[in-house]
């Protein structure tokens, strides 16, 4: 599978999981993983999912606009850069967002998120 | 110097150089460096600077809104995520942008850009 297709598949899986069963995102992080969410730094799968599941909205829908992918220079690790729209239930206008993932291969042949930075663009 | 201060100093240096002497950005990239500019992939310091200096605007001003920084997990390498506004000369409205850098330490004690992804948010 080529890296661009792999990045796209990861991103689709990530946001589908976020929008349907946020707690299951725990499987995509590890203890060393870091999330910076709107400037707040959080480390570890459990803390990251605690943050994501406690956001002040229950239902949301991510729509991906762009996915860019590059090898990060370490083994088969990948940097994935996403832009898109985040529609919150009951809100008229979607919010634009940008997000960056650093994906590291696991011995099982999948990837985990080592780095995650999320920002709203307030558009 | 703590990583956040270092990331901020790098970002300020990068955009000041971009806005005043774009060709000098060549010093910040190496042959393995990759830039994805609005979806277009470019590799190597020379090709990257050729792209940046041939953009269809001569004068611009980057205004940084946010800078987020995380260690990428490899030695002292850093991931830096930027959001901001790009004001083009003669244009009334600034463009929002997001950009990601993966910075790798050099033996001389500075950093070079191994990965660079730039996207306009069309806001």
XYZ file of C-alpha atoms in Angstrom:
246
model
C 0.000 0.000 0.000
C 1.517 3.332 -0.933
C 2.041 5.910 1.839
C -0.575 8.356 0.549
C -3.262 5.673 0.421
C -2.212 4.449 3.856
C -2.368 7.969 5.302
C -5.807 8.494 3.803
C -7.045 5.171 5.194
C -5.706 6.056 8.650
C -7.342 9.477 8.599
C -10.700 8.055 7.535
C -10.489 5.427 10.275
C -9.484 8.026 12.881
C -12.337 10.454 12.215
C -14.964 7.744 11.754
C -13.941 6.387 15.160
C -13.945 9.910 16.643
C -17.448 10.584 15.316
C -18.993 7.237 16.286
C -17.112 5.827 19.312
C -14.607 8.337 20.683
C -13.422 6.080 23.538
C -12.137 3.547 21.002
C -9.465 6.051 19.920
C -7.456 4.712 22.899
C -6.316 1.867 20.635
C -4.538 4.328 18.359
C -2.326 5.908 21.070
C 0.376 4.560 23.398
C 1.860 5.699 26.705
C 4.458 7.931 25.058
C 1.906 9.545 22.740
C 1.388 13.294 22.954
C -1.630 15.390 22.034
C -1.604 19.168 21.879
C -5.264 20.183 21.721
C -5.803 23.892 21.160
C -2.502 24.522 22.954
C -3.101 22.116 25.870
C -0.487 19.363 26.141
C -1.595 15.882 27.177
C 0.475 12.691 27.318
C -0.499 8.999 27.329
C -3.345 7.092 25.662
C -5.569 7.176 28.732
C -5.188 10.926 29.355
C -5.630 11.721 25.672
C -8.877 9.788 25.421
C -10.086 11.298 28.701
C -9.586 14.708 27.080
C -11.250 13.780 23.795
C -14.271 12.167 25.447
C -14.766 15.160 27.763
C -14.945 17.788 25.013
C -18.063 19.934 25.389
C -19.965 18.352 22.518
C -21.386 14.852 22.188
C -22.039 14.515 18.501
C -19.832 15.756 15.735
C -18.873 15.017 12.145
C -15.412 15.559 10.675
C -15.258 16.238 6.946
C -11.778 15.924 5.500
C -10.695 18.529 2.948
C -7.001 17.661 2.407
C -4.581 14.925 3.522
C -0.830 15.387 3.003
C 1.688 12.694 3.862
C 5.495 12.555 4.122
C 7.939 9.990 5.530
C 9.274 11.482 8.770
C 12.749 10.078 8.206
C 12.565 7.354 10.858
C 11.986 3.787 9.636
C 8.505 3.714 8.104
C 7.073 6.487 10.265
C 4.801 8.980 8.532
C 3.757 12.558 9.047
C 0.145 13.217 8.102
C -1.297 16.706 7.840
C -5.072 17.124 7.620
C -7.372 20.058 7.026
C -11.125 19.830 7.225
C -14.416 20.919 8.708
C -15.863 19.953 12.047
C -19.628 20.064 12.266
C -20.987 20.065 15.811
C -24.540 18.853 16.426
C -26.922 21.784 16.714
C -24.475 24.351 15.318
C -25.287 26.034 12.032
C -21.728 26.589 10.803
C -18.905 24.076 10.628
C -15.541 24.934 12.183
C -12.384 24.646 10.121
C -9.581 22.646 11.679
C -6.025 21.531 10.956
C -4.429 18.489 12.540
C -1.060 16.778 12.338
C -0.274 13.141 13.148
C 3.085 11.402 13.473
C 2.394 7.706 12.879
C 4.863 5.047 14.022
C 4.692 1.429 12.814
C 3.883 -1.231 15.415
C 5.412 -4.743 15.397
C 1.931 -5.991 14.432
C 2.072 -4.151 11.130
C -0.245 -1.267 11.968
C 0.490 2.265 13.211
C 0.044 4.211 16.407
C -0.134 7.981 16.886
C 3.051 9.240 18.554
C 2.290 12.935 18.000
C -1.014 14.706 17.495
C -1.549 18.453 17.228
C -5.069 19.836 16.743
C -6.034 23.448 16.057
C -9.265 25.154 15.113
C -8.868 27.937 12.576
C -11.850 29.969 13.739
C -13.107 30.516 10.213
C 16.675 26.735 25.829
C 13.357 24.962 26.311
C 11.731 23.360 23.234
C 8.780 25.769 23.098
C 11.066 28.807 23.123
C 13.288 27.165 20.539
C 10.312 26.365 18.288
C 9.061 29.937 18.555
C 12.519 31.327 17.757
C 12.784 29.049 14.723
C 9.341 30.046 13.451
C 10.079 33.755 13.834
C 13.384 33.318 12.009
C 11.739 31.284 9.242
C 8.972 33.774 8.444
C 11.173 36.842 8.797
C 13.524 35.250 6.269
C 10.578 34.299 4.030
C 9.227 37.856 4.095
C 12.560 39.667 3.579
C 14.936 37.355 1.655
C 13.158 34.208 0.480
C 16.237 32.745 -1.277
C 18.065 32.575 2.064
C 15.618 29.865 3.206
C 17.930 27.438 1.334
C 20.122 27.393 4.463
C 17.278 25.837 6.474
C 16.745 22.790 4.186
C 18.958 19.877 3.118
C 18.941 17.453 0.183
C 16.588 15.004 1.897
C 14.146 17.744 2.938
C 10.576 17.543 1.660
C 8.042 20.298 1.157
C 4.386 19.685 0.364
C 3.027 23.048 -0.764
C -0.733 23.056 -1.302
C -0.495 19.366 -2.200
C 2.558 19.640 -4.477
C 5.524 17.539 -3.305
C 9.027 18.935 -3.722
C 12.310 17.443 -2.500
C 15.726 19.003 -1.859
C 16.829 22.435 -0.642
C 17.404 23.799 -4.153
C 14.041 22.650 -5.535
C 12.198 23.840 -2.449
C 13.667 27.327 -2.651
C 13.045 27.416 -6.407
C 9.381 26.768 -5.612
C 9.171 29.331 -2.800
C 10.901 32.078 -4.796
C 8.651 31.466 -7.825
C 5.348 31.880 -5.985
C 3.100 34.401 -7.740
C 3.631 37.183 -5.216
C 6.726 39.215 -4.463
C 5.945 40.800 -1.138
C 4.195 39.167 1.756
C 3.965 39.279 5.521
C 3.371 36.236 7.746
C 1.672 36.899 11.078
C 1.894 33.972 13.481
C -1.219 33.127 15.507
C -0.185 29.882 17.271
C 2.965 27.759 17.592
C 2.731 24.227 19.034
C 5.788 22.058 19.606
C 6.352 18.384 20.474
C 9.433 16.139 20.486
C 9.060 13.809 17.481
C 10.571 10.860 19.341
C 13.896 10.820 17.518
C 16.897 12.297 19.355
C 16.213 15.999 19.820
C 14.039 16.379 16.722
C 10.957 18.564 17.064
C 7.583 18.835 15.412
C 6.345 22.399 15.099
C 2.791 23.254 14.074
C 1.982 26.835 13.109
C -1.202 28.689 12.284
C -1.284 32.260 11.101
C -2.218 34.855 8.530
C -0.473 35.567 5.254
C -0.880 39.099 3.967
C 0.001 39.523 0.287
C 0.989 42.963 -0.989
C -1.954 44.687 -2.664
C -4.561 42.267 -1.292
C -7.201 43.551 1.104
C -7.732 40.373 3.117
C -5.114 38.148 4.694
C -5.168 34.393 3.999
C -5.193 31.946 6.890
C -2.573 29.214 6.717
C -1.377 26.182 8.671
C 2.134 24.783 8.407
C 4.021 21.912 9.960
C 7.802 21.576 10.323
C 9.858 18.569 11.404
C 13.165 19.998 12.672
C 16.260 17.794 12.957
C 19.353 18.866 14.928
C 22.562 19.441 12.961
C 26.049 18.552 14.268
C 26.642 22.331 14.507
C 23.947 22.702 17.140
C 21.229 24.240 14.994
C 18.272 22.641 13.172
C 17.284 21.961 9.592
C 13.795 21.376 8.172
C 13.365 17.717 7.210
C 9.603 17.965 6.592
C 7.464 20.942 5.698
C 3.756 20.897 4.872
C 1.966 24.131 3.992
C -1.753 24.627 3.462
C -3.950 27.656 2.993
C -7.293 27.428 4.755
C -9.200 29.663 2.350
C -10.862 31.590 5.130
